[in-house]
Amino acid sequence: MQNPDEDTEWNDILRAKGIIPKKKEKEITEEDVINLVEQTVREKQNGEKKDMVDMSLDELDELEDDEDERILEEFRRRRIAELKAQAQKNVFGDVIEISGQDFVNQINKAGSGVWVVLLLYKQGIPICALLTEHLNHLARKFPATKFVKSISTTCIPNYPDANLPTIFIYNEGDLKQQLVGPRLFSTSITLDEFEWMLSQTGAVKTTLKDNPRQKTRDVLFDNLRTSM
């Protein structure tokens, strides 16, 4: 049986009559675009591209003037889709101050796939001030993650100061991790150490390869051994 997808004159007649379906267009891949560009560069460098006046009738029939335009349009469409998808993810970038009344809308209904980092704090507590500053930096660095802060007793009535600072990690409205109390956060915690800590919960995707706190400890121990 003859293949209906073959490029033959008989199949063209059958397609024109509606007896067999039109041939499906080949999906354009990124590799096709790269090959097209490389071929065009080679033709220009080698002078191999023929002028239309030099082409035979058969060559003119085979020439599809809109092929380049179709490939470029497909490439443009894919690139726009990628940029839109990225833009939809990068919708935050700032730390949002909330109250208890905002909790459900800002956290439980943050959106599909959205990670939320909530800091409970109080004014006048040094470690809370430091984490607030770190939070501002990380919010700009990881705009796909939603960073939220709230005065503890405004968000949760009678929340004990002994538990501050507190970090709650949510994903799609579910509590995934809680980091409670000053025992987890030293007053000298660095931005990298805080980023690493959050990355271990899944809230951010860090580029740090190793735990910065462990590196600091190794340097301290090396210095101690050297001085002995």
Short mmCIF file of C-alpha atoms in Angstrom, two decimals:
data_model
loop_
_atom_site.label_atom_id
_atom_site.label_comp_id
_atom_site.label_asym_id
_atom_site.label_seq_id
_atom_site.Cartn_x
_atom_site.Cartn_y
_atom_site.Cartn_z
CA MET A 1 0.00 0.00 0.00
CA GLN A 2 1.32 3.43 -0.92
CA ASN A 3 2.40 5.63 1.95
CA PRO A 4 -0.04 8.63 2.12
CA ASP A 5 2.72 10.79 3.62
CA GLU A 6 5.02 10.41 0.59
CA ASP A 7 5.59 13.46 -1.60
CA THR A 8 4.26 12.07 -4.91
CA GLU A 9 2.17 13.64 -7.66
CA TRP A 10 -0.56 11.03 -7.12
CA ASN A 11 -0.74 11.77 -3.39
CA ASP A 12 -0.95 15.50 -4.17
CA ILE A 13 -3.99 14.80 -6.38
CA LEU A 14 -5.62 12.65 -3.69
CA ARG A 15 -5.01 15.37 -1.07
CA ALA A 16 -6.52 18.01 -3.38
CA LYS A 17 -9.63 15.83 -3.79
CA GLY A 18 -9.88 15.28 -0.05
CA ILE A 19 -9.47 11.51 -0.42
CA ILE A 20 -6.46 11.38 1.88
CA PRO A 21 -5.66 13.88 4.65
CA LYS A 22 -3.21 16.68 4.10
CA LYS A 23 0.33 15.88 5.04
CA LYS A 24 1.18 16.95 8.57
CA GLU A 25 3.80 19.65 8.81
CA LYS A 26 7.03 18.53 10.39
CA GLU A 27 7.47 19.98 13.86
CA ILE A 28 10.29 22.50 13.92
CA THR A 29 12.85 21.77 16.60
CA GLU A 30 15.62 23.96 17.96
CA GLU A 31 18.08 21.67 16.17
CA ASP A 32 16.33 22.46 12.87
CA VAL A 33 16.77 26.18 13.53
CA ILE A 34 20.46 25.75 14.35
CA ASN A 35 21.01 23.64 11.21
CA LEU A 36 19.23 26.25 9.10
CA VAL A 37 21.40 29.05 10.45
CA GLU A 38 24.57 27.03 9.97
CA GLN A 39 23.54 26.14 6.42
CA THR A 40 22.84 29.78 5.59
CA VAL A 41 26.23 30.83 6.97
CA ARG A 42 28.00 28.14 4.93
CA GLU A 43 26.17 29.18 1.77
CA LYS A 44 27.13 32.82 2.25
CA GLN A 45 30.75 31.92 3.02
CA ASN A 46 31.13 29.51 0.08
CA GLY A 47 29.01 31.44 -2.39
CA GLU A 48 26.98 28.30 -3.04
CA LYS A 49 23.54 29.92 -2.93
CA LYS A 50 22.13 30.19 -6.47
CA ASP A 51 20.30 33.22 -7.78
CA MET A 52 16.68 32.58 -8.71
CA VAL A 53 17.43 33.52 -12.33
CA ASP A 54 19.81 30.55 -12.48
CA MET A 55 17.33 28.01 -11.08
CA SER A 56 15.44 25.51 -13.20
CA LEU A 57 11.66 25.30 -13.15
CA ASP A 58 11.85 22.21 -10.93
CA GLU A 59 14.11 24.02 -8.48
CA LEU A 60 11.76 26.98 -8.39
CA ASP A 61 8.83 24.66 -7.70
CA GLU A 62 10.72 23.10 -4.80
CA LEU A 63 11.69 26.45 -3.34
CA GLU A 64 9.43 27.43 -0.46
CA ASP A 65 9.88 31.14 0.04
CA ASP A 66 8.07 31.11 3.36
CA GLU A 67 10.15 28.32 4.94
CA ASP A 68 12.63 30.68 6.60
CA GLU A 69 9.80 32.85 7.85
CA ARG A 70 7.93 29.84 9.24
CA ILE A 71 11.00 28.58 11.08
CA LEU A 72 11.78 31.99 12.53
CA GLU A 73 8.16 32.46 13.57
CA GLU A 74 8.17 29.09 15.33
CA PHE A 75 11.40 30.00 17.10
CA ARG A 76 9.97 33.38 18.12
CA ARG A 77 6.76 31.74 19.39
CA ARG A 78 8.73 29.31 21.55
CA ARG A 79 10.93 32.07 22.95
CA ILE A 80 7.90 34.19 23.84
CA ALA A 81 6.31 31.19 25.58
CA GLU A 82 9.50 30.65 27.60
CA LEU A 83 9.65 34.31 28.63
CA LYS A 84 5.98 34.32 29.63
CA ALA A 85 6.44 31.16 31.71
CA GLN A 86 9.45 32.69 33.46
CA ALA A 87 7.62 35.98 34.02
CA GLN A 88 4.72 34.14 35.64
CA LYS A 89 7.13 32.52 38.07
CA ASN A 90 9.03 35.72 38.89
CA VAL A 91 6.08 37.66 40.27
CA PHE A 92 7.29 38.62 43.75
CA GLY A 93 10.71 40.14 44.53
CA ASP A 94 9.77 41.99 47.73
CA VAL A 95 8.96 41.08 51.33
CA ILE A 96 5.24 41.47 52.04
CA GLU A 97 4.08 42.59 55.50
CA ILE A 98 0.86 40.85 56.56
CA SER A 99 -1.49 40.59 59.53
CA GLY A 100 -3.46 37.60 60.75
CA GLN A 101 -6.39 38.57 58.53
CA ASP A 102 -4.17 38.31 55.44
CA PHE A 103 -2.86 34.85 56.30
CA VAL A 104 -5.25 32.73 54.24
CA ASN A 105 -5.09 34.83 51.07
CA GLN A 106 -1.36 35.54 51.19
CA ILE A 107 -0.16 32.09 52.26
CA ASN A 108 -2.76 29.34 51.96
CA LYS A 109 -3.91 30.72 48.60
CA ALA A 110 -0.50 31.80 47.33
CA GLY A 111 -0.90 29.77 44.14
CA SER A 112 -0.01 26.49 42.52
CA GLY A 113 3.62 25.51 43.05
CA VAL A 114 4.43 28.68 45.00
CA TRP A 115 6.78 28.41 47.98
CA VAL A 116 6.15 30.87 50.82
CA VAL A 117 8.66 31.87 53.49
CA LEU A 118 6.99 33.51 56.51
CA LEU A 119 9.05 35.27 59.18
CA LEU A 120 7.44 35.97 62.56
CA TYR A 121 9.35 38.75 64.32
CA LYS A 122 9.18 41.61 66.79
CA GLN A 123 10.84 44.98 66.88
CA GLY A 124 13.76 45.34 69.29
CA ILE A 125 15.05 41.75 68.92
CA PRO A 126 18.46 41.90 67.17
CA ILE A 127 18.25 38.48 65.50
CA CYS A 128 14.81 39.37 64.12
CA ALA A 129 16.23 42.56 62.62
CA LEU A 130 19.09 40.62 61.04
CA LEU A 131 16.81 37.99 59.49
CA THR A 132 14.51 40.73 58.18
CA GLU A 133 17.48 42.27 56.38
CA HIS A 134 18.49 38.87 54.97
CA LEU A 135 14.90 38.29 53.88
CA ASN A 136 14.93 41.50 51.84
CA HIS A 137 18.05 40.37 49.95
CA LEU A 138 16.71 36.87 49.29
CA ALA A 139 13.34 38.18 48.10
CA ARG A 140 15.12 40.07 45.32
CA LYS A 141 17.39 37.13 44.54
CA PHE A 142 14.58 34.54 44.38
CA PRO A 143 11.52 36.34 42.92
CA ALA A 144 9.74 33.02 42.29
CA THR A 145 9.49 32.50 46.07
CA LYS A 146 7.04 34.54 48.10
CA PHE A 147 8.67 36.13 51.17
CA VAL A 148 6.31 37.32 53.89
CA LYS A 149 6.84 38.76 57.36
CA SER A 150 4.50 39.56 60.23
CA ILE A 151 4.77 40.82 63.78
CA SER A 152 4.30 37.62 65.76
CA THR A 153 1.39 38.67 67.98
CA THR A 154 -0.33 40.41 65.08
CA CYS A 155 -0.30 37.18 63.12
CA ILE A 156 -0.80 34.74 66.02
CA PRO A 157 -2.25 36.20 69.26
CA ASN A 158 -0.12 35.56 72.37
CA TYR A 159 2.70 34.02 70.36
CA PRO A 160 5.63 33.72 72.84
CA ASP A 161 8.66 35.94 72.31
CA ALA A 162 10.84 32.99 73.36
CA ASN A 163 10.05 31.38 69.99
CA LEU A 164 11.29 34.32 67.96
CA PRO A 165 12.41 34.48 65.32
CA THR A 166 10.23 31.81 63.70
CA ILE A 167 10.30 30.78 60.05
CA PHE A 168 7.38 28.88 58.53
CA ILE A 169 7.80 27.32 55.07
CA TYR A 170 4.66 26.67 53.01
CA ASN A 171 4.09 25.14 49.60
CA GLU A 172 0.67 25.22 47.94
CA GLY A 173 -0.88 26.12 51.29
CA ASP A 174 0.68 23.26 53.25
CA LEU A 175 3.18 23.76 56.06
CA LYS A 176 6.38 22.00 55.01
CA GLN A 177 8.90 23.14 57.61
CA GLN A 178 9.16 25.29 60.73
CA LEU A 179 12.34 26.78 62.15
CA VAL A 180 11.56 27.97 65.65
CA GLY A 181 13.56 29.92 68.19
CA PRO A 182 16.89 31.66 68.58
CA ARG A 183 18.73 28.37 69.10
CA LEU A 184 18.57 27.84 65.31
CA PHE A 185 19.70 31.35 64.41
CA SER A 186 22.88 32.81 65.82
CA THR A 187 23.20 36.60 65.88
CA SER A 188 26.12 36.23 63.45
CA ILE A 189 24.27 34.16 60.83
CA THR A 190 25.36 35.28 57.37
CA LEU A 191 23.19 35.81 54.32
CA ASP A 192 24.72 32.72 52.65
CA GLU A 193 24.06 30.61 55.74
CA PHE A 194 20.45 31.73 55.83
CA GLU A 195 20.06 31.06 52.10
CA TRP A 196 21.53 27.58 52.56
CA MET A 197 19.15 26.89 55.45
CA LEU A 198 16.12 27.85 53.34
CA SER A 199 17.39 25.84 50.37
CA GLN A 200 17.37 22.69 52.51
CA THR A 201 13.61 23.11 52.95
CA GLY A 202 13.01 23.44 49.20
CA ALA A 203 11.87 27.06 49.40
CA VAL A 204 14.72 28.39 47.21
CA LYS A 205 17.08 26.86 44.68
CA THR A 206 20.51 27.99 45.75
CA THR A 207 23.66 27.87 43.65
CA LEU A 208 25.75 27.34 46.79
CA LYS A 209 27.53 24.00 46.63
CA ASP A 210 28.36 23.54 50.31
CA ASN A 211 27.06 24.61 53.69
CA PRO A 212 28.74 28.00 54.37
CA ARG A 213 28.50 27.44 58.13
CA GLN A 214 30.50 24.22 57.87
CA LYS A 215 33.14 26.03 55.82
CA THR A 216 33.42 28.70 58.52
CA ARG A 217 33.85 26.05 61.20
CA ASP A 218 36.53 24.28 59.18
CA VAL A 219 38.48 27.54 58.81
CA LEU A 220 38.20 28.23 62.56
CA PHE A 221 39.43 24.75 63.43
CA ASP A 222 42.33 25.07 60.97
CA ASN A 223 43.30 28.40 62.52
CA LEU A 224 43.16 26.91 65.99
CA ARG A 225 45.34 23.98 65.01
CA THR A 226 47.83 26.32 63.35
CA SER A 227 48.13 28.55 66.41
CA MET A 228 48.73 25.63 68.82
#
